[in-house]
Amino acid sequence: MKLYIHGGESLSAENENLIDAYLLGVSRVGHGLNLYRYPDLHRRYAKSETALEVCVISNGALGYTRDIRNHPATEYLRTGVAVTLCSDDPAYMENETLTDDFFAATVCWNLSLADIKQLGINSIMYSGLDDEVKYDSLHRFNDIWNQFIDAEVSAIQ
């Protein structure tokens, strides 16, 4: 059974629930925002491929990051931590899709097309889907991604 835990969404330097999550062998952590406080644990998360659900807009709106351009997820992406973008508190944020979070991350973090594609792949790979559905979803994602790239290249020419 896969274990998903909410953790690391805190302004407190004393919040250690990301350590607990790692020791429990979780598959995915909701938020993981303050992983940067623990360099050794940061490396362990990257090696274990434990995914972090990053909620860009929510983290800014709730005051966990003063400026989303400086969100620690940019470092997580750069160092190989598996990051997924997630919306959070959709009723409160009046946001039920990931479009705004992807837009904010793309613009504020200066993401490349490769980064955006990897975030999409991570969303599937670290989901709770069974392996067969994941496999089918990855193929469908790649087909749609390739169609998108082909259309953009055609538009440029």
mmCIF file with all atom_site columns, C-alpha atoms in Angstrom:
data_model
loop_
_atom_site.group_PDB
_atom_site.id
_atom_site.type_symbol
_atom_site.label_atom_id
_atom_site.label_alt_id
_atom_site.label_comp_id
_atom_site.label_asym_id
_atom_site.label_entity_id
_atom_site.label_seq_id
_atom_site.pdbx_PDB_ins_code
_atom_site.Cartn_x
_atom_site.Cartn_y
_atom_site.Cartn_z
_atom_site.occupancy
_atom_site.B_iso_or_equiv
_atom_site.pdbx_formal_charge
_atom_site.auth_seq_id
_atom_site.auth_comp_id
_atom_site.auth_asym_id
_atom_site.auth_atom_id
_atom_site.pdbx_PDB_model_num
ATOM 1   C CA . MET A 1 1   ? 0.000   0.000  0.000   1.00 0.00 ? 1   MET A CA 1
ATOM 2   C CA . LYS A 1 2   ? 1.304   3.422  -0.931  1.00 0.00 ? 2   LYS A CA 1
ATOM 3   C CA . LEU A 1 3   ? 1.462   6.004  1.807   1.00 0.00 ? 3   LEU A CA 1
ATOM 4   C CA . TYR A 1 4   ? 0.870   9.705  1.189   1.00 0.00 ? 4   TYR A CA 1
ATOM 5   C CA . ILE A 1 5   ? 1.421   12.193 4.011   1.00 0.00 ? 5   ILE A CA 1
ATOM 6   C CA . HIS A 1 6   ? 0.888   15.915 4.379   1.00 0.00 ? 6   HIS A CA 1
ATOM 7   C CA . GLY A 1 7   ? 4.125   17.390 5.691   1.00 0.00 ? 7   GLY A CA 1
ATOM 8   C CA . GLY A 1 8   ? 6.631   20.188 5.533   1.00 0.00 ? 8   GLY A CA 1
ATOM 9   C CA . GLU A 1 9   ? 4.049   22.947 5.192   1.00 0.00 ? 9   GLU A CA 1
ATOM 10  C CA . SER A 1 10  ? 5.215   25.090 8.061   1.00 0.00 ? 10  SER A CA 1
ATOM 11  C CA . LEU A 1 11  ? 7.044   28.288 8.836   1.00 0.00 ? 11  LEU A CA 1
ATOM 12  C CA . SER A 1 12  ? 8.552   26.704 11.939  1.00 0.00 ? 12  SER A CA 1
ATOM 13  C CA . ALA A 1 13  ? 12.203  25.685 11.820  1.00 0.00 ? 13  ALA A CA 1
ATOM 14  C CA . GLU A 1 14  ? 11.319  23.063 14.415  1.00 0.00 ? 14  GLU A CA 1
ATOM 15  C CA . ASN A 1 15  ? 8.811   21.233 12.235  1.00 0.00 ? 15  ASN A CA 1
ATOM 16  C CA . GLU A 1 16  ? 10.340  17.820 11.563  1.00 0.00 ? 16  GLU A CA 1
ATOM 17  C CA . ASN A 1 17  ? 7.444   15.910 10.015  1.00 0.00 ? 17  ASN A CA 1
ATOM 18  C CA . LEU A 1 18  ? 9.379   15.504 6.736   1.00 0.00 ? 18  LEU A CA 1
ATOM 19  C CA . ILE A 1 19  ? 11.843  13.347 8.668   1.00 0.00 ? 19  ILE A CA 1
ATOM 20  C CA . ASP A 1 20  ? 8.959   11.226 9.978   1.00 0.00 ? 20  ASP A CA 1
ATOM 21  C CA . ALA A 1 21  ? 7.517   10.914 6.467   1.00 0.00 ? 21  ALA A CA 1
ATOM 22  C CA . TYR A 1 22  ? 10.856  9.738  5.098   1.00 0.00 ? 22  TYR A CA 1
ATOM 23  C CA . LEU A 1 23  ? 11.320  7.196  7.903   1.00 0.00 ? 23  LEU A CA 1
ATOM 24  C CA . LEU A 1 24  ? 7.829   5.848  7.212   1.00 0.00 ? 24  LEU A CA 1
ATOM 25  C CA . GLY A 1 25  ? 8.786   5.279  3.568   1.00 0.00 ? 25  GLY A CA 1
ATOM 26  C CA . VAL A 1 26  ? 6.087   7.436  2.054   1.00 0.00 ? 26  VAL A CA 1
ATOM 27  C CA . SER A 1 27  ? 5.585   7.540  -1.704  1.00 0.00 ? 27  SER A CA 1
ATOM 28  C CA . ARG A 1 28  ? 4.499   11.145 -1.802  1.00 0.00 ? 28  ARG A CA 1
ATOM 29  C CA . VAL A 1 29  ? 4.454   14.134 0.549   1.00 0.00 ? 29  VAL A CA 1
ATOM 30  C CA . GLY A 1 30  ? 1.815   16.829 0.360   1.00 0.00 ? 30  GLY A CA 1
ATOM 31  C CA . HIS A 1 31  ? 3.837   20.054 0.210   1.00 0.00 ? 31  HIS A CA 1
ATOM 32  C CA . GLY A 1 32  ? 7.350   19.296 1.493   1.00 0.00 ? 32  GLY A CA 1
ATOM 33  C CA . LEU A 1 33  ? 7.922   23.023 1.402   1.00 0.00 ? 33  LEU A CA 1
ATOM 34  C CA . ASN A 1 34  ? 10.551  23.213 4.125   1.00 0.00 ? 34  ASN A CA 1
ATOM 35  C CA . LEU A 1 35  ? 12.724  20.315 2.935   1.00 0.00 ? 35  LEU A CA 1
ATOM 36  C CA . TYR A 1 36  ? 15.435  22.920 2.259   1.00 0.00 ? 36  TYR A CA 1
ATOM 37  C CA . ARG A 1 37  ? 16.004  23.107 6.036   1.00 0.00 ? 37  ARG A CA 1
ATOM 38  C CA . TYR A 1 38  ? 17.466  19.579 5.979   1.00 0.00 ? 38  TYR A CA 1
ATOM 39  C CA . PRO A 1 39  ? 20.256  19.214 3.361   1.00 0.00 ? 39  PRO A CA 1
ATOM 40  C CA . ASP A 1 40  ? 20.943  15.543 4.123   1.00 0.00 ? 40  ASP A CA 1
ATOM 41  C CA . LEU A 1 41  ? 17.251  14.707 4.029   1.00 0.00 ? 41  LEU A CA 1
ATOM 42  C CA . HIS A 1 42  ? 16.947  16.693 0.790   1.00 0.00 ? 42  HIS A CA 1
ATOM 43  C CA . ARG A 1 43  ? 19.525  14.374 -0.810  1.00 0.00 ? 43  ARG A CA 1
ATOM 44  C CA . ARG A 1 44  ? 17.739  11.333 0.583   1.00 0.00 ? 44  ARG A CA 1
ATOM 45  C CA . TYR A 1 45  ? 14.417  12.458 -0.892  1.00 0.00 ? 45  TYR A CA 1
ATOM 46  C CA . ALA A 1 46  ? 16.078  12.875 -4.288  1.00 0.00 ? 46  ALA A CA 1
ATOM 47  C CA . LYS A 1 47  ? 17.640  9.396  -4.136  1.00 0.00 ? 47  LYS A CA 1
ATOM 48  C CA . SER A 1 48  ? 14.481  7.709  -2.872  1.00 0.00 ? 48  SER A CA 1
ATOM 49  C CA . GLU A 1 49  ? 12.325  9.358  -5.532  1.00 0.00 ? 49  GLU A CA 1
ATOM 50  C CA . THR A 1 50  ? 9.803   10.407 -2.915  1.00 0.00 ? 50  THR A CA 1
ATOM 51  C CA . ALA A 1 51  ? 7.620   12.963 -4.635  1.00 0.00 ? 51  ALA A CA 1
ATOM 52  C CA . LEU A 1 52  ? 6.715   16.356 -3.231  1.00 0.00 ? 52  LEU A CA 1
ATOM 53  C CA . GLU A 1 53  ? 3.317   17.854 -4.086  1.00 0.00 ? 53  GLU A CA 1
ATOM 54  C CA . VAL A 1 54  ? 4.137   21.525 -4.593  1.00 0.00 ? 54  VAL A CA 1
ATOM 55  C CA . CYS A 1 55  ? 1.242   23.964 -4.384  1.00 0.00 ? 55  CYS A CA 1
ATOM 56  C CA . VAL A 1 56  ? 2.723   27.145 -5.847  1.00 0.00 ? 56  VAL A CA 1
ATOM 57  C CA . ILE A 1 57  ? -0.243  29.504 -5.613  1.00 0.00 ? 57  ILE A CA 1
ATOM 58  C CA . SER A 1 58  ? -1.465  28.202 -2.279  1.00 0.00 ? 58  SER A CA 1
ATOM 59  C CA . ASN A 1 59  ? 2.001   28.542 -0.740  1.00 0.00 ? 59  ASN A CA 1
ATOM 60  C CA . GLY A 1 60  ? 2.114   32.173 -1.822  1.00 0.00 ? 60  GLY A CA 1
ATOM 61  C CA . ALA A 1 61  ? -1.471  33.004 -0.849  1.00 0.00 ? 61  ALA A CA 1
ATOM 62  C CA . LEU A 1 62  ? -1.137  31.427 2.589   1.00 0.00 ? 62  LEU A CA 1
ATOM 63  C CA . GLY A 1 63  ? 2.158   33.184 3.267   1.00 0.00 ? 63  GLY A CA 1
ATOM 64  C CA . TYR A 1 64  ? 4.474   30.178 3.229   1.00 0.00 ? 64  TYR A CA 1
ATOM 65  C CA . THR A 1 65  ? 6.532   31.814 0.494   1.00 0.00 ? 65  THR A CA 1
ATOM 66  C CA . ARG A 1 66  ? 6.663   35.597 0.363   1.00 0.00 ? 66  ARG A CA 1
ATOM 67  C CA . ASP A 1 67  ? 7.584   35.604 -3.312  1.00 0.00 ? 67  ASP A CA 1
ATOM 68  C CA . ILE A 1 68  ? 6.858   32.514 -5.397  1.00 0.00 ? 68  ILE A CA 1
ATOM 69  C CA . ARG A 1 69  ? 9.820   33.374 -7.612  1.00 0.00 ? 69  ARG A CA 1
ATOM 70  C CA . ASN A 1 70  ? 11.955  32.264 -4.641  1.00 0.00 ? 70  ASN A CA 1
ATOM 71  C CA . HIS A 1 71  ? 9.981   29.089 -3.914  1.00 0.00 ? 71  HIS A CA 1
ATOM 72  C CA . PRO A 1 72  ? 12.313  26.279 -2.747  1.00 0.00 ? 72  PRO A CA 1
ATOM 73  C CA . ALA A 1 73  ? 10.820  23.922 -5.354  1.00 0.00 ? 73  ALA A CA 1
ATOM 74  C CA . THR A 1 74  ? 13.132  25.438 -7.969  1.00 0.00 ? 74  THR A CA 1
ATOM 75  C CA . GLU A 1 75  ? 16.057  23.979 -6.020  1.00 0.00 ? 75  GLU A CA 1
ATOM 76  C CA . TYR A 1 76  ? 14.215  20.695 -5.571  1.00 0.00 ? 76  TYR A CA 1
ATOM 77  C CA . LEU A 1 77  ? 13.730  20.412 -9.329  1.00 0.00 ? 77  LEU A CA 1
ATOM 78  C CA . ARG A 1 78  ? 17.375  21.283 -9.992  1.00 0.00 ? 78  ARG A CA 1
ATOM 79  C CA . THR A 1 79  ? 18.641  18.648 -7.548  1.00 0.00 ? 79  THR A CA 1
ATOM 80  C CA . GLY A 1 80  ? 16.500  15.752 -8.729  1.00 0.00 ? 80  GLY A CA 1
ATOM 81  C CA . VAL A 1 81  ? 13.695  15.723 -6.175  1.00 0.00 ? 81  VAL A CA 1
ATOM 82  C CA . ALA A 1 82  ? 10.540  14.409 -7.834  1.00 0.00 ? 82  ALA A CA 1
ATOM 83  C CA . VAL A 1 83  ? 8.151   17.380 -7.864  1.00 0.00 ? 83  VAL A CA 1
ATOM 84  C CA . THR A 1 84  ? 4.520   17.417 -8.872  1.00 0.00 ? 84  THR A CA 1
ATOM 85  C CA . LEU A 1 85  ? 2.448   20.565 -9.142  1.00 0.00 ? 85  LEU A CA 1
ATOM 86  C CA . CYS A 1 86  ? -0.829  20.458 -7.306  1.00 0.00 ? 86  CYS A CA 1
ATOM 87  C CA . SER A 1 87  ? -3.631  22.844 -6.602  1.00 0.00 ? 87  SER A CA 1
ATOM 88  C CA . ASP A 1 88  ? -4.478  23.184 -2.956  1.00 0.00 ? 88  ASP A CA 1
ATOM 89  C CA . ASP A 1 89  ? -7.616  24.249 -1.180  1.00 0.00 ? 89  ASP A CA 1
ATOM 90  C CA . PRO A 1 90  ? -9.586  24.655 -4.450  1.00 0.00 ? 90  PRO A CA 1
ATOM 91  C CA . ALA A 1 91  ? -12.688 26.078 -2.758  1.00 0.00 ? 91  ALA A CA 1
ATOM 92  C CA . TYR A 1 92  ? -10.652 28.699 -0.888  1.00 0.00 ? 92  TYR A CA 1
ATOM 93  C CA . MET A 1 93  ? -8.422  29.502 -3.859  1.00 0.00 ? 93  MET A CA 1
ATOM 94  C CA . GLU A 1 94  ? -11.349 29.438 -6.315  1.00 0.00 ? 94  GLU A CA 1
ATOM 95  C CA . ASN A 1 95  ? -9.192  27.260 -8.519  1.00 0.00 ? 95  ASN A CA 1
ATOM 96  C CA . GLU A 1 96  ? -10.093 23.728 -9.539  1.00 0.00 ? 96  GLU A CA 1
ATOM 97  C CA . THR A 1 97  ? -7.501  23.104 -12.245 1.00 0.00 ? 97  THR A CA 1
ATOM 98  C CA . LEU A 1 98  ? -3.726  23.119 -12.390 1.00 0.00 ? 98  LEU A CA 1
ATOM 99  C CA . THR A 1 99  ? -3.544  25.728 -15.132 1.00 0.00 ? 99  THR A CA 1
ATOM 100 C CA . ASP A 1 100 ? -2.817  28.612 -12.772 1.00 0.00 ? 100 ASP A CA 1
ATOM 101 C CA . ASP A 1 101 ? -0.193  26.653 -10.835 1.00 0.00 ? 101 ASP A CA 1
ATOM 102 C CA . PHE A 1 102 ? 1.558   25.572 -14.046 1.00 0.00 ? 102 PHE A CA 1
ATOM 103 C CA . PHE A 1 103 ? 1.428   29.142 -15.380 1.00 0.00 ? 103 PHE A CA 1
ATOM 104 C CA . ALA A 1 104 ? 2.809   30.613 -12.148 1.00 0.00 ? 104 ALA A CA 1
ATOM 105 C CA . ALA A 1 105 ? 5.593   28.020 -11.949 1.00 0.00 ? 105 ALA A CA 1
ATOM 106 C CA . THR A 1 106 ? 6.486   28.410 -15.631 1.00 0.00 ? 106 THR A CA 1
ATOM 107 C CA . VAL A 1 107 ? 6.711   32.192 -15.473 1.00 0.00 ? 107 VAL A CA 1
ATOM 108 C CA . CYS A 1 108 ? 8.083   32.675 -11.957 1.00 0.00 ? 108 CYS A CA 1
ATOM 109 C CA . TRP A 1 109 ? 10.582  29.813 -12.066 1.00 0.00 ? 109 TRP A CA 1
ATOM 110 C CA . ASN A 1 110 ? 11.600  30.351 -15.694 1.00 0.00 ? 110 ASN A CA 1
ATOM 111 C CA . LEU A 1 111 ? 10.855  26.721 -16.563 1.00 0.00 ? 111 LEU A CA 1
ATOM 112 C CA . SER A 1 112 ? 11.952  25.214 -19.853 1.00 0.00 ? 112 SER A CA 1
ATOM 113 C CA . LEU A 1 113 ? 9.730   22.993 -21.994 1.00 0.00 ? 113 LEU A CA 1
ATOM 114 C CA . ALA A 1 114 ? 11.706  20.026 -20.665 1.00 0.00 ? 114 ALA A CA 1
ATOM 115 C CA . ASP A 1 115 ? 10.916  21.110 -17.085 1.00 0.00 ? 115 ASP A CA 1
ATOM 116 C CA . ILE A 1 116 ? 7.218   21.463 -17.857 1.00 0.00 ? 116 ILE A CA 1
ATOM 117 C CA . LYS A 1 117 ? 7.153   18.061 -19.533 1.00 0.00 ? 117 LYS A CA 1
ATOM 118 C CA . GLN A 1 118 ? 8.910   16.474 -16.539 1.00 0.00 ? 118 GLN A CA 1
ATOM 119 C CA . LEU A 1 119 ? 6.354   17.978 -14.158 1.00 0.00 ? 119 LEU A CA 1
ATOM 120 C CA . GLY A 1 120 ? 3.589   16.431 -16.282 1.00 0.00 ? 120 GLY A CA 1
ATOM 121 C CA . ILE A 1 121 ? 5.318   13.046 -16.295 1.00 0.00 ? 121 ILE A CA 1
ATOM 122 C CA . ASN A 1 122 ? 5.875   13.240 -12.531 1.00 0.00 ? 122 ASN A CA 1
ATOM 123 C CA . SER A 1 123 ? 2.174   13.889 -12.029 1.00 0.00 ? 123 SER A CA 1
ATOM 124 C CA . ILE A 1 124 ? 1.463   10.538 -13.632 1.00 0.00 ? 124 ILE A CA 1
ATOM 125 C CA . MET A 1 125 ? 4.432   8.565  -12.281 1.00 0.00 ? 125 MET A CA 1
ATOM 126 C CA . TYR A 1 126 ? 3.817   9.536  -8.661  1.00 0.00 ? 126 TYR A CA 1
ATOM 127 C CA . SER A 1 127 ? 0.040   9.310  -8.774  1.00 0.00 ? 127 SER A CA 1
ATOM 128 C CA . GLY A 1 128 ? -2.032  6.682  -7.038  1.00 0.00 ? 128 GLY A CA 1
ATOM 129 C CA . LEU A 1 129 ? -2.933  5.075  -10.367 1.00 0.00 ? 129 LEU A CA 1
ATOM 130 C CA . ASP A 1 130 ? -2.279  1.378  -10.806 1.00 0.00 ? 130 ASP A CA 1
ATOM 131 C CA . ASP A 1 131 ? 0.665   0.474  -13.047 1.00 0.00 ? 131 ASP A CA 1
ATOM 132 C CA . GLU A 1 132 ? -1.391  -0.379 -16.138 1.00 0.00 ? 132 GLU A CA 1
ATOM 133 C CA . VAL A 1 133 ? -3.294  2.902  -16.023 1.00 0.00 ? 133 VAL A CA 1
ATOM 134 C CA . LYS A 1 134 ? -0.016  4.788  -15.398 1.00 0.00 ? 134 LYS A CA 1
ATOM 135 C CA . TYR A 1 135 ? 1.545   3.142  -18.452 1.00 0.00 ? 135 TYR A CA 1
ATOM 136 C CA . ASP A 1 136 ? -1.458  4.029  -20.627 1.00 0.00 ? 136 ASP A CA 1
ATOM 137 C CA . SER A 1 137 ? -1.562  7.569  -19.227 1.00 0.00 ? 137 SER A CA 1
ATOM 138 C CA . LEU A 1 138 ? 2.154   8.103  -19.928 1.00 0.00 ? 138 LEU A CA 1
ATOM 139 C CA . HIS A 1 139 ? 1.689   7.000  -23.533 1.00 0.00 ? 139 HIS A CA 1
ATOM 140 C CA . ARG A 1 140 ? -1.315  9.288  -23.923 1.00 0.00 ? 140 ARG A CA 1
ATOM 141 C CA . PHE A 1 141 ? 0.587   12.181 -22.324 1.00 0.00 ? 141 PHE A CA 1
ATOM 142 C CA . ASN A 1 142 ? 3.538   11.654 -24.667 1.00 0.00 ? 142 ASN A CA 1
ATOM 143 C CA . ASP A 1 143 ? 1.235   11.530 -27.694 1.00 0.00 ? 143 ASP A CA 1
ATOM 144 C CA . ILE A 1 144 ? -0.483  14.772 -26.686 1.00 0.00 ? 144 ILE A CA 1
ATOM 145 C CA . TRP A 1 145 ? 2.857   16.394 -25.829 1.00 0.00 ? 145 TRP A CA 1
ATOM 146 C CA . ASN A 1 146 ? 4.306   15.466 -29.228 1.00 0.00 ? 146 ASN A CA 1
ATOM 147 C CA . GLN A 1 147 ? 1.218   16.838 -31.003 1.00 0.00 ? 147 GLN A CA 1
ATOM 148 C CA . PHE A 1 148 ? 1.614   20.088 -29.059 1.00 0.00 ? 148 PHE A CA 1
ATOM 149 C CA . ILE A 1 149 ? 5.308   20.388 -29.990 1.00 0.00 ? 149 ILE A CA 1
ATOM 150 C CA . ASP A 1 150 ? 4.602   19.554 -33.644 1.00 0.00 ? 150 ASP A CA 1
ATOM 151 C CA . ALA A 1 151 ? 1.867   22.224 -33.769 1.00 0.00 ? 151 ALA A CA 1
ATOM 152 C CA . GLU A 1 152 ? 4.195   24.841 -32.241 1.00 0.00 ? 152 GLU A CA 1
ATOM 153 C CA . VAL A 1 153 ? 7.020   24.002 -34.620 1.00 0.00 ? 153 VAL A CA 1
ATOM 154 C CA . SER A 1 154 ? 4.608   24.210 -37.578 1.00 0.00 ? 154 SER A CA 1
ATOM 155 C CA . ALA A 1 155 ? 3.370   27.597 -36.376 1.00 0.00 ? 155 ALA A CA 1
ATOM 156 C CA . ILE A 1 156 ? 6.923   28.944 -36.274 1.00 0.00 ? 156 ILE A CA 1
ATOM 157 C CA . GLN A 1 157 ? 7.800   27.766 -39.794 1.00 0.00 ? 157 GLN A CA 1
#
